[in-house]
Amino acid sequence: QVQLVESGGGLVQPGGSLRLSCLAPGSIFSVYTMGWYRQAPGKQRELVAAVTNGGGINYADFVKGRFTISRDNAKNTVYLQMNSLKPEDTAVYYCNAWLTARHNYWGQGTQVTVSS
């Protein structure tokens, strides 16, 4: 069982910032594409950002210029720096490790709430 451990969610005011972290096993982290997804109530889970083991990065249009994904290979950790947060960013954020459809793992999720 692959365990992805997320941290960093919470309550923040509009315009504020949060940083999410996801710790993965070293055997996973060095090979897999690491990503962040989110799911708001009543909506489907959607990709926020992803970074390959080679450093290639992909962002959803709705976070470009506001969120930054990065990975620290020495710490087996992927981060999501979220700035200029909006109420519509409120969701449960999930860490994902993907290699193939069969080798696709999820964290437990961390709640991000943007509200005044």
mmCIF file of N, CA and C in Angstrom:
data_model
loop_
_atom_site.group_PDB
_atom_site.id
_atom_site.type_symbol
_atom_site.label_atom_id
_atom_site.label_comp_id
_atom_site.label_asym_id
_atom_site.label_seq_id
_atom_site.Cartn_x
_atom_site.Cartn_y
_atom_site.Cartn_z
ATOM 1 N N GLN A 1 0.843 -1.187 0.000
ATOM 2 C CA GLN A 1 0.000 0.000 0.000
ATOM 3 C C GLN A 1 0.880 1.240 0.000
ATOM 4 N N VAL A 2 0.706 2.089 -0.987
ATOM 5 C CA VAL A 2 1.487 3.321 -1.093
ATOM 6 C C VAL A 2 0.788 4.413 -0.307
ATOM 7 N N GLN A 3 1.528 5.077 0.555
ATOM 8 C CA GLN A 3 0.951 6.122 1.400
ATOM 9 C C GLN A 3 1.517 7.473 0.992
ATOM 10 N N LEU A 4 0.622 8.377 0.659
ATOM 11 C CA LEU A 4 0.969 9.765 0.385
ATOM 12 C C LEU A 4 0.421 10.599 1.538
ATOM 13 N N VAL A 5 1.285 11.366 2.186
ATOM 14 C CA VAL A 5 0.896 12.096 3.384
ATOM 15 C C VAL A 5 0.856 13.591 3.069
ATOM 16 N N GLU A 6 -0.354 14.153 3.119
ATOM 17 C CA GLU A 6 -0.556 15.564 2.805
ATOM 18 C C GLU A 6 -0.627 16.396 4.076
ATOM 19 N N SER A 7 -0.259 17.660 3.943
ATOM 20 C CA SER A 7 -0.409 18.606 5.042
ATOM 21 C C SER A 7 -0.487 20.018 4.467
ATOM 22 N N GLY A 8 -0.963 20.953 5.305
ATOM 23 C CA GLY A 8 -0.923 22.353 4.926
ATOM 24 C C GLY A 8 -2.247 23.003 4.608
ATOM 25 N N GLY A 9 -3.331 22.255 4.611
ATOM 26 C CA GLY A 9 -4.625 22.867 4.337
ATOM 27 C C GLY A 9 -5.089 23.709 5.508
ATOM 28 N N GLY A 10 -6.213 24.393 5.318
ATOM 29 C CA GLY A 10 -6.775 25.199 6.390
ATOM 30 C C GLY A 10 -7.711 26.260 5.874
ATOM 31 N N LEU A 11 -7.998 27.207 6.754
ATOM 32 C CA LEU A 11 -8.894 28.314 6.447
ATOM 33 C C LEU A 11 -8.066 29.565 6.179
ATOM 34 N N VAL A 12 -8.366 30.252 5.085
ATOM 35 C CA VAL A 12 -7.634 31.466 4.738
ATOM 36 C C VAL A 12 -8.600 32.470 4.131
ATOM 37 N N GLN A 13 -8.300 33.730 4.305
ATOM 38 C CA GLN A 13 -9.150 34.778 3.739
ATOM 39 C C GLN A 13 -8.867 34.936 2.241
ATOM 40 N N PRO A 14 -9.832 35.449 1.497
ATOM 41 C CA PRO A 14 -9.583 35.735 0.074
ATOM 42 C C PRO A 14 -8.357 36.621 -0.094
ATOM 43 N N GLY A 15 -7.544 36.271 -1.087
ATOM 44 C CA GLY A 15 -6.302 36.983 -1.318
ATOM 45 C C GLY A 15 -5.117 36.428 -0.551
ATOM 46 N N GLY A 16 -5.376 35.507 0.356
ATOM 47 C CA GLY A 16 -4.316 34.927 1.167
ATOM 48 C C GLY A 16 -3.574 33.800 0.473
ATOM 49 N N SER A 17 -2.663 33.177 1.223
ATOM 50 C CA SER A 17 -1.806 32.124 0.675
ATOM 51 C C SER A 17 -1.785 30.913 1.600
ATOM 52 N N LEU A 18 -1.556 29.761 0.984
ATOM 53 C CA LEU A 18 -1.324 28.520 1.704
ATOM 54 C C LEU A 18 -0.307 27.705 0.917
ATOM 55 N N ARG A 19 0.412 26.843 1.610
ATOM 56 C CA ARG A 19 1.305 25.903 0.938
ATOM 57 C C ARG A 19 0.949 24.488 1.376
ATOM 58 N N LEU A 20 0.638 23.661 0.405
ATOM 59 C CA LEU A 20 0.371 22.248 0.663
ATOM 60 C C LEU A 20 1.639 21.441 0.429
ATOM 61 N N SER A 21 1.790 20.392 1.233
ATOM 62 C CA SER A 21 2.931 19.484 1.090
ATOM 63 C C SER A 21 2.430 18.051 0.974
ATOM 64 N N CYS A 22 3.167 17.241 0.242
ATOM 65 C CA CYS A 22 2.831 15.818 0.092
ATOM 66 C C CYS A 22 4.116 15.019 0.129
ATOM 67 N N LEU A 23 4.227 14.171 1.149
ATOM 68 C CA LEU A 23 5.387 13.302 1.306
ATOM 69 C C LEU A 23 5.071 11.936 0.715
ATOM 70 N N ALA A 24 5.969 11.456 -0.146
ATOM 71 C CA ALA A 24 5.777 10.159 -0.800
ATOM 72 C C ALA A 24 6.952 9.237 -0.506
ATOM 73 N N PRO A 25 6.749 7.934 -0.635
ATOM 74 C CA PRO A 25 7.891 7.014 -0.506
ATOM 75 C C PRO A 25 8.931 7.312 -1.580
ATOM 76 N N GLY A 26 10.203 7.142 -1.243
ATOM 77 C CA GLY A 26 11.265 7.459 -2.183
ATOM 78 C C GLY A 26 11.184 6.664 -3.477
ATOM 79 N N SER A 27 10.766 5.410 -3.388
ATOM 80 C CA SER A 27 10.679 4.566 -4.577
ATOM 81 C C SER A 27 9.616 5.069 -5.545
ATOM 82 N N ILE A 28 8.612 5.745 -5.009
ATOM 83 C CA ILE A 28 7.550 6.321 -5.833
ATOM 84 C C ILE A 28 7.990 7.669 -6.388
ATOM 85 N N PHE A 29 8.507 8.483 -5.503
ATOM 86 C CA PHE A 29 8.772 9.874 -5.836
ATOM 87 C C PHE A 29 9.756 10.013 -6.989
ATOM 88 N N SER A 30 10.752 9.163 -7.031
ATOM 89 C CA SER A 30 11.814 9.307 -8.026
ATOM 90 C C SER A 30 11.352 8.954 -9.438
ATOM 91 N N VAL A 31 10.249 8.271 -9.567
ATOM 92 C CA VAL A 31 9.820 7.766 -10.872
ATOM 93 C C VAL A 31 8.500 8.371 -11.349
ATOM 94 N N TYR A 32 7.591 8.611 -10.413
ATOM 95 C CA TYR A 32 6.225 8.974 -10.761
ATOM 96 C C TYR A 32 6.063 10.458 -11.058
ATOM 97 N N THR A 33 5.040 10.767 -11.832
ATOM 98 C CA THR A 33 4.545 12.132 -11.943
ATOM 99 C C THR A 33 3.735 12.437 -10.688
ATOM 100 N N MET A 34 4.037 13.553 -10.058
ATOM 101 C CA MET A 34 3.333 13.968 -8.845
ATOM 102 C C MET A 34 2.403 15.123 -9.170
ATOM 103 N N GLY A 35 1.204 15.047 -8.626
ATOM 104 C CA GLY A 35 0.236 16.090 -8.953
ATOM 105 C C GLY A 35 -0.672 16.430 -7.798
ATOM 106 N N TRP A 36 -1.385 17.516 -7.979
ATOM 107 C CA TRP A 36 -2.426 17.944 -7.039
ATOM 108 C C TRP A 36 -3.736 18.050 -7.805
ATOM 109 N N TYR A 37 -4.769 17.484 -7.218
ATOM 110 C CA TYR A 37 -6.131 17.584 -7.720
ATOM 111 C C TYR A 37 -6.992 18.209 -6.639
ATOM 112 N N ARG A 38 -8.176 18.639 -7.029
ATOM 113 C CA ARG A 38 -9.114 19.141 -6.034
ATOM 114 C C ARG A 38 -10.523 18.727 -6.382
ATOM 115 N N GLN A 39 -11.340 18.674 -5.332
ATOM 116 C CA GLN A 39 -12.748 18.340 -5.522
ATOM 117 C C GLN A 39 -13.591 19.198 -4.609
ATOM 118 N N ALA A 40 -14.426 20.016 -5.208
ATOM 119 C CA ALA A 40 -15.358 20.844 -4.466
ATOM 120 C C ALA A 40 -16.676 20.091 -4.308
ATOM 121 N N PRO A 41 -17.483 20.456 -3.309
ATOM 122 C CA PRO A 41 -18.767 19.770 -3.106
ATOM 123 C C PRO A 41 -19.628 19.792 -4.349
ATOM 124 N N GLY A 42 -20.106 18.626 -4.753
ATOM 125 C CA GLY A 42 -20.987 18.531 -5.904
ATOM 126 C C GLY A 42 -20.298 18.590 -7.242
ATOM 127 N N LYS A 43 -18.967 18.623 -7.223
ATOM 128 C CA LYS A 43 -18.223 18.716 -8.479
ATOM 129 C C LYS A 43 -17.274 17.529 -8.626
ATOM 130 N N GLN A 44 -16.827 17.316 -9.865
ATOM 131 C CA GLN A 44 -15.873 16.242 -10.107
ATOM 132 C C GLN A 44 -14.469 16.667 -9.686
ATOM 133 N N ARG A 45 -13.651 15.672 -9.405
ATOM 134 C CA ARG A 45 -12.260 15.934 -9.087
ATOM 135 C C ARG A 45 -11.561 16.444 -10.352
ATOM 136 N N GLU A 46 -10.726 17.485 -10.166
ATOM 137 C CA GLU A 46 -10.060 18.076 -11.313
ATOM 138 C C GLU A 46 -8.583 18.306 -11.039
ATOM 139 N N LEU A 47 -7.805 18.252 -12.107
ATOM 140 C CA LEU A 47 -6.376 18.496 -11.994
ATOM 141 C C LEU A 47 -6.118 19.960 -11.683
ATOM 142 N N VAL A 48 -5.206 20.195 -10.736
ATOM 143 C CA VAL A 48 -4.757 21.546 -10.434
ATOM 144 C C VAL A 48 -3.387 21.784 -11.079
ATOM 145 N N ALA A 49 -2.453 20.888 -10.793
ATOM 146 C CA ALA A 49 -1.100 21.014 -11.329
ATOM 147 C C ALA A 49 -0.395 19.676 -11.188
ATOM 148 N N ALA A 50 0.593 19.443 -12.053
ATOM 149 C CA ALA A 50 1.368 18.211 -11.990
ATOM 150 C C ALA A 50 2.792 18.485 -12.437
ATOM 151 N N VAL A 51 3.723 17.696 -11.891
ATOM 152 C CA VAL A 51 5.132 17.826 -12.257
ATOM 153 C C VAL A 51 5.696 16.428 -12.473
ATOM 154 N N THR A 52 6.353 16.220 -13.606
ATOM 155 C CA THR A 52 6.937 14.914 -13.904
ATOM 156 C C THR A 52 8.247 14.728 -13.146
ATOM 157 N N ASN A 53 8.758 13.511 -13.166
ATOM 158 C CA ASN A 53 10.039 13.275 -12.494
ATOM 159 C C ASN A 53 11.172 13.994 -13.219
ATOM 160 N N GLY A 54 10.933 14.400 -14.451
ATOM 161 C CA GLY A 54 11.929 15.175 -15.190
ATOM 162 C C GLY A 54 11.775 16.667 -15.045
ATOM 163 N N GLY A 55 10.757 17.092 -14.302
ATOM 164 C CA GLY A 55 10.571 18.510 -14.038
ATOM 165 C C GLY A 55 9.564 19.213 -14.934
ATOM 166 N N GLY A 56 8.959 18.500 -15.854
ATOM 167 C CA GLY A 56 7.936 19.104 -16.688
ATOM 168 C C GLY A 56 6.700 19.423 -15.867
ATOM 169 N N ILE A 57 6.108 20.595 -16.095
ATOM 170 C CA ILE A 57 5.005 21.075 -15.271
ATOM 171 C C ILE A 57 3.801 21.414 -16.131
ATOM 172 N N ASN A 58 2.632 21.091 -15.579
ATOM 173 C CA ASN A 58 1.370 21.402 -16.226
ATOM 174 C C ASN A 58 0.434 22.011 -15.192
ATOM 175 N N TYR A 59 -0.217 23.123 -15.571
ATOM 176 C CA TYR A 59 -1.176 23.788 -14.686
ATOM 177 C C TYR A 59 -2.542 23.849 -15.348
ATOM 178 N N ALA A 60 -3.563 23.754 -14.521
ATOM 179 C CA ALA A 60 -4.907 24.064 -14.997
ATOM 180 C C ALA A 60 -4.995 25.560 -15.259
ATOM 181 N N ASP A 61 -5.776 25.941 -16.239
ATOM 182 C CA ASP A 61 -5.880 27.357 -16.606
ATOM 183 C C ASP A 61 -6.332 28.216 -15.432
ATOM 184 N N PHE A 62 -7.179 27.672 -14.580
ATOM 185 C CA PHE A 62 -7.761 28.496 -13.515
ATOM 186 C C PHE A 62 -6.775 28.815 -12.389
ATOM 187 N N VAL A 63 -5.571 28.230 -12.417
ATOM 188 C CA VAL A 63 -4.583 28.543 -11.378
ATOM 189 C C VAL A 63 -3.302 29.163 -11.925
ATOM 190 N N LYS A 64 -3.214 29.299 -13.236
ATOM 191 C CA LYS A 64 -1.999 29.855 -13.827
ATOM 192 C C LYS A 64 -1.755 31.268 -13.308
ATOM 193 N N GLY A 65 -0.528 31.499 -12.860
ATOM 194 C CA GLY A 65 -0.154 32.796 -12.326
ATOM 195 C C GLY A 65 -0.414 32.952 -10.846
ATOM 196 N N ARG A 66 -1.143 31.990 -10.254
ATOM 197 C CA ARG A 66 -1.465 32.083 -8.828
ATOM 198 C C ARG A 66 -0.838 30.934 -8.023
ATOM 199 N N PHE A 67 -0.816 29.742 -8.582
ATOM 200 C CA PHE A 67 -0.305 28.567 -7.888
ATOM 201 C C PHE A 67 1.014 28.133 -8.512
ATOM 202 N N THR A 68 1.876 27.553 -7.679
ATOM 203 C CA THR A 68 3.148 27.025 -8.152
ATOM 204 C C THR A 68 3.373 25.641 -7.566
ATOM 205 N N ILE A 69 3.646 24.671 -8.440
ATOM 206 C CA ILE A 69 3.968 23.322 -7.984
ATOM 207 C C ILE A 69 5.483 23.150 -8.063
ATOM 208 N N SER A 70 6.023 22.444 -7.076
ATOM 209 C CA SER A 70 7.459 22.173 -7.080
ATOM 210 C C SER A 70 7.702 20.849 -6.374
ATOM 211 N N ARG A 71 8.857 20.259 -6.645
ATOM 212 C CA ARG A 71 9.196 19.011 -5.978
ATOM 213 C C ARG A 71 10.619 19.091 -5.448
ATOM 214 N N ASP A 72 10.792 18.574 -4.233
ATOM 215 C CA ASP A 72 12.096 18.511 -3.589
ATOM 216 C C ASP A 72 12.512 17.042 -3.577
ATOM 217 N N ASN A 73 13.400 16.683 -4.481
ATOM 218 C CA ASN A 73 13.772 15.282 -4.622
ATOM 219 C C ASN A 73 14.527 14.759 -3.401
ATOM 220 N N ALA A 74 15.203 15.633 -2.691
ATOM 221 C CA ALA A 74 15.943 15.202 -1.504
ATOM 222 C C ALA A 74 14.995 14.856 -0.357
ATOM 223 N N LYS A 75 13.811 15.478 -0.364
ATOM 224 C CA LYS A 75 12.845 15.259 0.714
ATOM 225 C C LYS A 75 11.654 14.405 0.286
ATOM 226 N N ASN A 76 11.667 13.956 -0.961
ATOM 227 C CA ASN A 76 10.544 13.148 -1.485
ATOM 228 C C ASN A 76 9.206 13.853 -1.285
ATOM 229 N N THR A 77 9.207 15.151 -1.482
ATOM 230 C CA THR A 77 8.040 15.965 -1.188
ATOM 231 C C THR A 77 7.681 16.852 -2.389
ATOM 232 N N VAL A 78 6.393 16.925 -2.665
ATOM 233 C CA VAL A 78 5.893 17.852 -3.675
ATOM 234 C C VAL A 78 5.062 18.920 -2.964
ATOM 235 N N TYR A 79 5.198 20.134 -3.422
ATOM 236 C CA TYR A 79 4.535 21.277 -2.801
ATOM 237 C C TYR A 79 3.577 21.941 -3.785
ATOM 238 N N LEU A 80 2.573 22.578 -3.227
ATOM 239 C CA LEU A 80 1.701 23.440 -4.010
ATOM 240 C C LEU A 80 1.578 24.768 -3.267
ATOM 241 N N GLN A 81 2.241 25.774 -3.787
ATOM 242 C CA GLN A 81 2.141 27.115 -3.221
ATOM 243 C C GLN A 81 0.953 27.807 -3.865
ATOM 244 N N MET A 82 0.005 28.204 -3.037
ATOM 245 C CA MET A 82 -1.219 28.814 -3.534
ATOM 246 C C MET A 82 -1.292 30.252 -3.060
ATOM 247 N N ASN A 83 -1.273 31.184 -3.997
ATOM 248 C CA ASN A 83 -1.365 32.611 -3.693
ATOM 249 C C ASN A 83 -2.645 33.186 -4.288
ATOM 250 N N SER A 84 -3.003 34.364 -3.830
ATOM 251 C CA SER A 84 -4.195 35.064 -4.341
ATOM 252 C C SER A 84 -5.410 34.138 -4.344
ATOM 253 N N LEU A 85 -5.616 33.470 -3.240
ATOM 254 C CA LEU A 85 -6.701 32.496 -3.163
ATOM 255 C C LEU A 85 -8.066 33.170 -3.261
ATOM 256 N N LYS A 86 -8.982 32.444 -3.903
ATOM 257 C CA LYS A 86 -10.340 32.928 -4.113
ATOM 258 C C LYS A 86 -11.322 31.972 -3.445
ATOM 259 N N PRO A 87 -12.517 32.438 -3.128
ATOM 260 C CA PRO A 87 -13.513 31.525 -2.536
ATOM 261 C C PRO A 87 -13.763 30.292 -3.405
ATOM 262 N N GLU A 88 -13.683 30.432 -4.712
ATOM 263 C CA GLU A 88 -13.920 29.297 -5.597
ATOM 264 C C GLU A 88 -12.777 28.275 -5.581
ATOM 265 N N ASP A 89 -11.687 28.580 -4.884
ATOM 266 C CA ASP A 89 -10.621 27.600 -4.696
ATOM 267 C C ASP A 89 -10.926 26.644 -3.541
ATOM 268 N N THR A 90 -12.003 26.914 -2.814
ATOM 269 C CA THR A 90 -12.386 26.047 -1.710
ATOM 270 C C THR A 90 -12.686 24.641 -2.205
ATOM 271 N N ALA A 91 -12.001 23.656 -1.628
ATOM 272 C CA ALA A 91 -12.145 22.271 -2.062
ATOM 273 C C ALA A 91 -11.288 21.388 -1.161
ATOM 274 N N VAL A 92 -11.453 20.082 -1.315
ATOM 275 C CA VAL A 92 -10.504 19.132 -0.757
ATOM 276 C C VAL A 92 -9.420 18.922 -1.811
ATOM 277 N N TYR A 93 -8.185 19.100 -1.413
ATOM 278 C CA TYR A 93 -7.052 18.957 -2.322
ATOM 279 C C TYR A 93 -6.380 17.605 -2.073
ATOM 280 N N TYR A 94 -6.139 16.885 -3.163
ATOM 281 C CA TYR A 94 -5.576 15.549 -3.089
ATOM 282 C C TYR A 94 -4.222 15.489 -3.788
ATOM 283 N N CYS A 95 -3.284 14.852 -3.140
ATOM 284 C CA CYS A 95 -1.998 14.558 -3.763
ATOM 285 C C CYS A 95 -2.140 13.271 -4.590
ATOM 286 N N ASN A 96 -1.471 13.241 -5.723
ATOM 287 C CA ASN A 96 -1.551 12.083 -6.616
ATOM 288 C C ASN A 96 -0.160 11.707 -7.102
ATOM 289 N N ALA A 97 0.065 10.405 -7.170
ATOM 290 C CA ALA A 97 1.291 9.873 -7.774
ATOM 291 C C ALA A 97 0.869 8.951 -8.908
ATOM 292 N N TRP A 98 1.325 9.249 -10.117
ATOM 293 C CA TRP A 98 0.863 8.507 -11.303
ATOM 294 C C TRP A 98 2.041 8.009 -12.117
ATOM 295 N N LEU A 99 1.975 6.717 -12.460
ATOM 296 C CA LEU A 99 2.934 6.156 -13.402
ATOM 297 C C LEU A 99 2.196 5.544 -14.588
ATOM 298 N N THR A 100 1.202 4.713 -14.280
ATOM 299 C CA THR A 100 0.317 4.121 -15.275
ATOM 300 C C THR A 100 -1.079 4.077 -14.683
ATOM 301 N N ALA A 101 -2.047 3.652 -15.464
ATOM 302 C CA ALA A 101 -3.406 3.538 -14.932
ATOM 303 C C ALA A 101 -3.457 2.558 -13.762
ATOM 304 N N ARG A 102 -2.585 1.588 -13.783
ATOM 305 C CA ARG A 102 -2.553 0.613 -12.700
ATOM 306 C C ARG A 102 -1.778 1.135 -11.494
ATOM 307 N N HIS A 103 -0.808 1.950 -11.737
ATOM 308 C CA HIS A 103 0.037 2.496 -10.671
ATOM 309 C C HIS A 103 -0.310 3.970 -10.492
ATOM 310 N N ASN A 104 -1.404 4.185 -9.781
ATOM 311 C CA ASN A 104 -1.988 5.517 -9.624
ATOM 312 C C ASN A 104 -2.479 5.613 -8.195
ATOM 313 N N TYR A 105 -1.861 6.488 -7.387
ATOM 314 C CA TYR A 105 -2.132 6.508 -5.960
ATOM 315 C C TYR A 105 -2.568 7.893 -5.496
ATOM 316 N N TRP A 106 -3.390 7.892 -4.422
ATOM 317 C CA TRP A 106 -3.972 9.131 -3.898
ATOM 318 C C TRP A 106 -3.683 9.291 -2.423
ATOM 319 N N GLY A 107 -3.542 10.547 -2.014
ATOM 320 C CA GLY A 107 -3.499 10.863 -0.606
ATOM 321 C C GLY A 107 -4.903 10.915 -0.037
ATOM 322 N N GLN A 108 -4.982 11.203 1.257
ATOM 323 C CA GLN A 108 -6.284 11.198 1.948
ATOM 324 C C GLN A 108 -7.048 12.494 1.740
ATOM 325 N N GLY A 109 -6.379 13.519 1.253
ATOM 326 C CA GLY A 109 -7.020 14.810 1.008
ATOM 327 C C GLY A 109 -6.845 15.769 2.171
ATOM 328 N N THR A 110 -6.757 17.038 1.829
ATOM 329 C CA THR A 110 -6.672 18.088 2.845
ATOM 330 C C THR A 110 -7.606 19.225 2.449
ATOM 331 N N GLN A 111 -8.363 19.715 3.418
ATOM 332 C CA GLN A 111 -9.383 20.729 3.143
ATOM 333 C C GLN A 111 -8.751 22.107 3.051
ATOM 334 N N VAL A 112 -9.099 22.820 2.005
ATOM 335 C CA VAL A 112 -8.736 24.229 1.849
ATOM 336 C C VAL A 112 -10.027 25.022 1.765
ATOM 337 N N THR A 113 -10.181 25.977 2.673
ATOM 338 C CA THR A 113 -11.373 26.820 2.698
ATOM 339 C C THR A 113 -10.949 28.275 2.598
ATOM 340 N N VAL A 114 -11.494 28.962 1.599
ATOM 341 C CA VAL A 114 -11.193 30.375 1.387
ATOM 342 C C VAL A 114 -12.458 31.163 1.680
ATOM 343 N N SER A 115 -12.424 31.900 2.776
ATOM 344 C CA SER A 115 -13.626 32.600 3.218
ATOM 345 C C SER A 115 -13.250 33.740 4.138
ATOM 346 N N SER A 116 -14.052 34.794 4.077
ATOM 347 C CA SER A 116 -13.840 35.917 4.987
ATOM 348 C C SER A 116 -14.709 35.770 6.228
#
